[in-house]
Amino acid sequence: VQLQASGGGSVQFGGSLRLSCVASGFTLDDYAIGWFRQAPGKEREGVSCISSGEGRIYYADSAKDRFSISRDNAKNTAYLQMSNLKPEDTAVYYCAALSGPDLGASLLRLWPLMAIYDYWGHGTQVTVSS
């Protein structure tokens, strides 16, 4: 089982990036996928999550209206489209996969918790300059 995140880079304030998270060794649709980020000197925090199956979507307040999570099951890939980027979005971004049955309504409360995820990819650096 492997997750590979990519798509990071350096952009200016207001720019856009699309991060990809390619899954290998498992079927992405069977897992909830979370995106997290960790800025220098700060704890890792949840950015967004898409559930398995029906694909319910959750966002951190910092990501609402600017970020969009999606999943292409045919490519076994999840995405995080980021727009209107700000310097405070600068961080290493990680994707993570949560196995097991859909948590249903509980995922709304649990998705930002790192401990519930079973697999993690290596991060991809996003740098936003002012």
PDB file of C-alpha atoms in Angstrom:
ATOM      1  CA  VAL A   1       0.000   0.000   0.000  1.00  0.00           C
ATOM      2  CA  GLN A   2       1.435   3.309  -1.023  1.00  0.00           C
ATOM      3  CA  LEU A   3       0.323   6.908  -1.388  1.00  0.00           C
ATOM      4  CA  GLN A   4       2.299   9.340  -3.468  1.00  0.00           C
ATOM      5  CA  ALA A   5       1.545  13.031  -3.180  1.00  0.00           C
ATOM      6  CA  SER A   6       2.764  15.454  -5.805  1.00  0.00           C
ATOM      7  CA  GLY A   7       1.976  18.764  -7.414  1.00  0.00           C
ATOM      8  CA  GLY A   8       3.451  21.146  -4.905  1.00  0.00           C
ATOM      9  CA  GLY A   9       5.545  24.107  -5.896  1.00  0.00           C
ATOM     10  CA  SER A  10       6.128  27.798  -5.468  1.00  0.00           C
ATOM     11  CA  VAL A  11       3.435  30.273  -6.413  1.00  0.00           C
ATOM     12  CA  GLN A  12       2.633  33.862  -5.728  1.00  0.00           C
ATOM     13  CA  PHE A  13      -0.198  35.187  -3.603  1.00  0.00           C
ATOM     14  CA  GLY A  14      -3.489  34.447  -5.324  1.00  0.00           C
ATOM     15  CA  GLY A  15      -2.091  31.619  -7.407  1.00  0.00           C
ATOM     16  CA  SER A  16      -3.349  28.076  -7.780  1.00  0.00           C
ATOM     17  CA  LEU A  17      -1.989  24.574  -7.499  1.00  0.00           C
ATOM     18  CA  ARG A  18      -3.459  21.125  -7.848  1.00  0.00           C
ATOM     19  CA  LEU A  19      -2.075  18.423  -5.636  1.00  0.00           C
ATOM     20  CA  SER A  20      -2.419  14.777  -6.579  1.00  0.00           C
ATOM     21  CA  CYS A  21      -2.401  11.720  -4.376  1.00  0.00           C
ATOM     22  CA  VAL A  22      -1.899   8.486  -6.293  1.00  0.00           C
ATOM     23  CA  ALA A  23      -2.767   5.275  -4.512  1.00  0.00           C
ATOM     24  CA  SER A  24      -1.153   1.957  -5.301  1.00  0.00           C
ATOM     25  CA  GLY A  25      -1.859  -1.414  -3.781  1.00  0.00           C
ATOM     26  CA  PHE A  26      -5.432  -0.620  -2.885  1.00  0.00           C
ATOM     27  CA  THR A  27      -8.616   0.753  -4.409  1.00  0.00           C
ATOM     28  CA  LEU A  28      -8.944   4.403  -3.564  1.00  0.00           C
ATOM     29  CA  ASP A  29     -12.730   4.349  -3.583  1.00  0.00           C
ATOM     30  CA  ASP A  30     -12.716   1.976  -0.604  1.00  0.00           C
ATOM     31  CA  TYR A  31     -10.922   4.520   1.553  1.00  0.00           C
ATOM     32  CA  ALA A  32     -11.582   7.965   2.909  1.00  0.00           C
ATOM     33  CA  ILE A  33      -8.800  10.296   1.802  1.00  0.00           C
ATOM     34  CA  GLY A  34      -7.626  13.194   3.883  1.00  0.00           C
ATOM     35  CA  TRP A  35      -5.326  16.053   3.032  1.00  0.00           C
ATOM     36  CA  PHE A  36      -3.226  17.516   5.804  1.00  0.00           C
ATOM     37  CA  ARG A  37      -0.562  20.170   5.970  1.00  0.00           C
ATOM     38  CA  GLN A  38       2.244  21.087   8.281  1.00  0.00           C
ATOM     39  CA  ALA A  39       3.780  24.524   8.340  1.00  0.00           C
ATOM     40  CA  PRO A  40       7.203  25.126   9.872  1.00  0.00           C
ATOM     41  CA  GLY A  41       7.008  25.099  13.630  1.00  0.00           C
ATOM     42  CA  LYS A  42       3.351  24.095  13.660  1.00  0.00           C
ATOM     43  CA  GLU A  43       1.415  20.904  14.146  1.00  0.00           C
ATOM     44  CA  ARG A  44       0.019  19.002  11.224  1.00  0.00           C
ATOM     45  CA  GLU A  45      -3.562  19.994  10.561  1.00  0.00           C
ATOM     46  CA  GLY A  46      -6.416  18.646   8.516  1.00  0.00           C
ATOM     47  CA  VAL A  47      -7.317  20.524   5.365  1.00  0.00           C
ATOM     48  CA  SER A  48      -9.974  18.401   3.700  1.00  0.00           C
ATOM     49  CA  CYS A  49     -11.383  14.915   3.482  1.00  0.00           C
ATOM     50  CA  ILE A  50     -13.479  12.918   1.051  1.00  0.00           C
ATOM     51  CA  SER A  51     -15.252   9.838   2.314  1.00  0.00           C
ATOM     52  CA  SER A  52     -15.210   6.448   0.692  1.00  0.00           C
ATOM     53  CA  GLY A  53     -18.150   5.425  -1.427  1.00  0.00           C
ATOM     54  CA  GLU A  54     -20.527   8.348  -1.770  1.00  0.00           C
ATOM     55  CA  GLY A  55     -17.736  10.859  -1.418  1.00  0.00           C
ATOM     56  CA  ARG A  56     -18.945  13.196   1.292  1.00  0.00           C
ATOM     57  CA  ILE A  57     -16.614  16.164   1.527  1.00  0.00           C
ATOM     58  CA  TYR A  58     -15.325  18.104   4.503  1.00  0.00           C
ATOM     59  CA  TYR A  59     -13.134  21.178   4.719  1.00  0.00           C
ATOM     60  CA  ALA A  60     -11.297  23.025   7.410  1.00  0.00           C
ATOM     61  CA  ASP A  61     -12.444  26.601   7.753  1.00  0.00           C
ATOM     62  CA  SER A  62      -9.144  27.762   6.275  1.00  0.00           C
ATOM     63  CA  ALA A  63      -9.849  25.790   3.107  1.00  0.00           C
ATOM     64  CA  LYS A  64     -13.512  26.527   2.520  1.00  0.00           C
ATOM     65  CA  ASP A  65     -14.300  28.452  -0.663  1.00  0.00           C
ATOM     66  CA  ARG A  66     -10.675  28.188  -1.843  1.00  0.00           C
ATOM     67  CA  PHE A  67      -9.837  24.490  -1.933  1.00  0.00           C
ATOM     68  CA  SER A  68     -11.640  21.652  -3.611  1.00  0.00           C
ATOM     69  CA  ILE A  69     -11.088  17.963  -2.965  1.00  0.00           C
ATOM     70  CA  SER A  70     -12.009  15.331  -5.509  1.00  0.00           C
ATOM     71  CA  ARG A  71     -11.312  11.771  -6.471  1.00  0.00           C
ATOM     72  CA  ASP A  72     -10.890  10.009  -9.807  1.00  0.00           C
ATOM     73  CA  ASN A  73     -11.487   6.361  -9.119  1.00  0.00           C
ATOM     74  CA  ALA A  74     -10.465   5.325 -12.612  1.00  0.00           C
ATOM     75  CA  LYS A  75      -7.028   6.795 -11.964  1.00  0.00           C
ATOM     76  CA  ASN A  76      -6.969   5.766  -8.326  1.00  0.00           C
ATOM     77  CA  THR A  77      -6.057   9.336  -7.554  1.00  0.00           C
ATOM     78  CA  ALA A  78      -7.337  12.015  -5.218  1.00  0.00           C
ATOM     79  CA  TYR A  79      -6.825  15.707  -5.815  1.00  0.00           C
ATOM     80  CA  LEU A  80      -6.723  18.917  -3.877  1.00  0.00           C
ATOM     81  CA  GLN A  81      -7.312  21.943  -6.067  1.00  0.00           C
ATOM     82  CA  MET A  82      -6.100  25.030  -4.275  1.00  0.00           C
ATOM     83  CA  SER A  83      -6.973  28.512  -5.455  1.00  0.00           C
ATOM     84  CA  ASN A  84      -6.459  32.024  -4.174  1.00  0.00           C
ATOM     85  CA  LEU A  85      -3.428  30.809  -2.250  1.00  0.00           C
ATOM     86  CA  LYS A  86      -2.065  32.865   0.606  1.00  0.00           C
ATOM     87  CA  PRO A  87       1.342  32.893   2.301  1.00  0.00           C
ATOM     88  CA  GLU A  88      -0.236  31.195   5.310  1.00  0.00           C
ATOM     89  CA  ASP A  89      -0.969  28.201   3.077  1.00  0.00           C
ATOM     90  CA  THR A  90       2.760  27.551   2.884  1.00  0.00           C
ATOM     91  CA  ALA A  91       3.338  24.073   4.266  1.00  0.00           C
ATOM     92  CA  VAL A  92       4.173  20.514   3.418  1.00  0.00           C
ATOM     93  CA  TYR A  93       0.978  18.838   2.278  1.00  0.00           C
ATOM     94  CA  TYR A  94       0.250  15.176   2.942  1.00  0.00           C
ATOM     95  CA  CYS A  95      -2.458  12.800   1.853  1.00  0.00           C
ATOM     96  CA  ALA A  96      -3.666   9.975   4.038  1.00  0.00           C
ATOM     97  CA  ALA A  97      -6.022   7.039   3.640  1.00  0.00           C
ATOM     98  CA  LEU A  98      -8.525   5.703   6.129  1.00  0.00           C
ATOM     99  CA  SER A  99      -9.539   2.076   5.679  1.00  0.00           C
ATOM    100  CA  GLY A 100     -12.525   0.188   6.991  1.00  0.00           C
ATOM    101  CA  PRO A 101     -16.257   0.809   6.739  1.00  0.00           C
ATOM    102  CA  ASP A 102     -17.520   4.306   6.185  1.00  0.00           C
ATOM    103  CA  LEU A 103     -17.735   6.150   9.508  1.00  0.00           C
ATOM    104  CA  GLY A 104     -20.865   7.881   8.336  1.00  0.00           C
ATOM    105  CA  ALA A 105     -21.833  10.976  10.259  1.00  0.00           C
ATOM    106  CA  SER A 106     -18.925  10.441  12.669  1.00  0.00           C
ATOM    107  CA  LEU A 107     -16.476  11.329   9.916  1.00  0.00           C
ATOM    108  CA  LEU A 108     -17.606  14.929  10.193  1.00  0.00           C
ATOM    109  CA  ARG A 109     -16.056  15.048  13.653  1.00  0.00           C
ATOM    110  CA  LEU A 110     -13.192  12.604  13.167  1.00  0.00           C
ATOM    111  CA  TRP A 111     -11.674  13.421   9.796  1.00  0.00           C
ATOM    112  CA  PRO A 112      -9.152  16.006  11.091  1.00  0.00           C
ATOM    113  CA  LEU A 113      -7.650  13.506  13.521  1.00  0.00           C
ATOM    114  CA  MET A 114      -4.369  12.139  12.197  1.00  0.00           C
ATOM    115  CA  ALA A 115      -4.593   9.026  14.359  1.00  0.00           C
ATOM    116  CA  ILE A 116      -7.539   7.536  12.476  1.00  0.00           C
ATOM    117  CA  TYR A 117      -5.686   7.266   9.169  1.00  0.00           C
ATOM    118  CA  ASP A 118      -3.925   4.052   8.267  1.00  0.00           C
ATOM    119  CA  TYR A 119      -1.621   5.124   5.476  1.00  0.00           C
ATOM    120  CA  TRP A 120       0.300   8.275   4.750  1.00  0.00           C
ATOM    121  CA  GLY A 121       2.139   9.521   1.743  1.00  0.00           C
ATOM    122  CA  HIS A 122       5.271  11.586   1.720  1.00  0.00           C
ATOM    123  CA  GLY A 123       4.547  15.256   1.652  1.00  0.00           C
ATOM    124  CA  THR A 124       4.764  17.770  -1.137  1.00  0.00           C
ATOM    125  CA  GLN A 125       5.949  21.297  -0.445  1.00  0.00           C
ATOM    126  CA  VAL A 126       3.721  24.265  -1.213  1.00  0.00           C
ATOM    127  CA  THR A 127       5.259  27.711  -0.927  1.00  0.00           C
ATOM    128  CA  VAL A 128       3.221  30.861  -1.432  1.00  0.00           C
ATOM    129  CA  SER A 129       5.032  34.168  -1.651  1.00  0.00           C
ATOM    130  CA  SER A 130       3.473  37.552  -1.022  1.00  0.00           C
TER     131      SER A 130
END
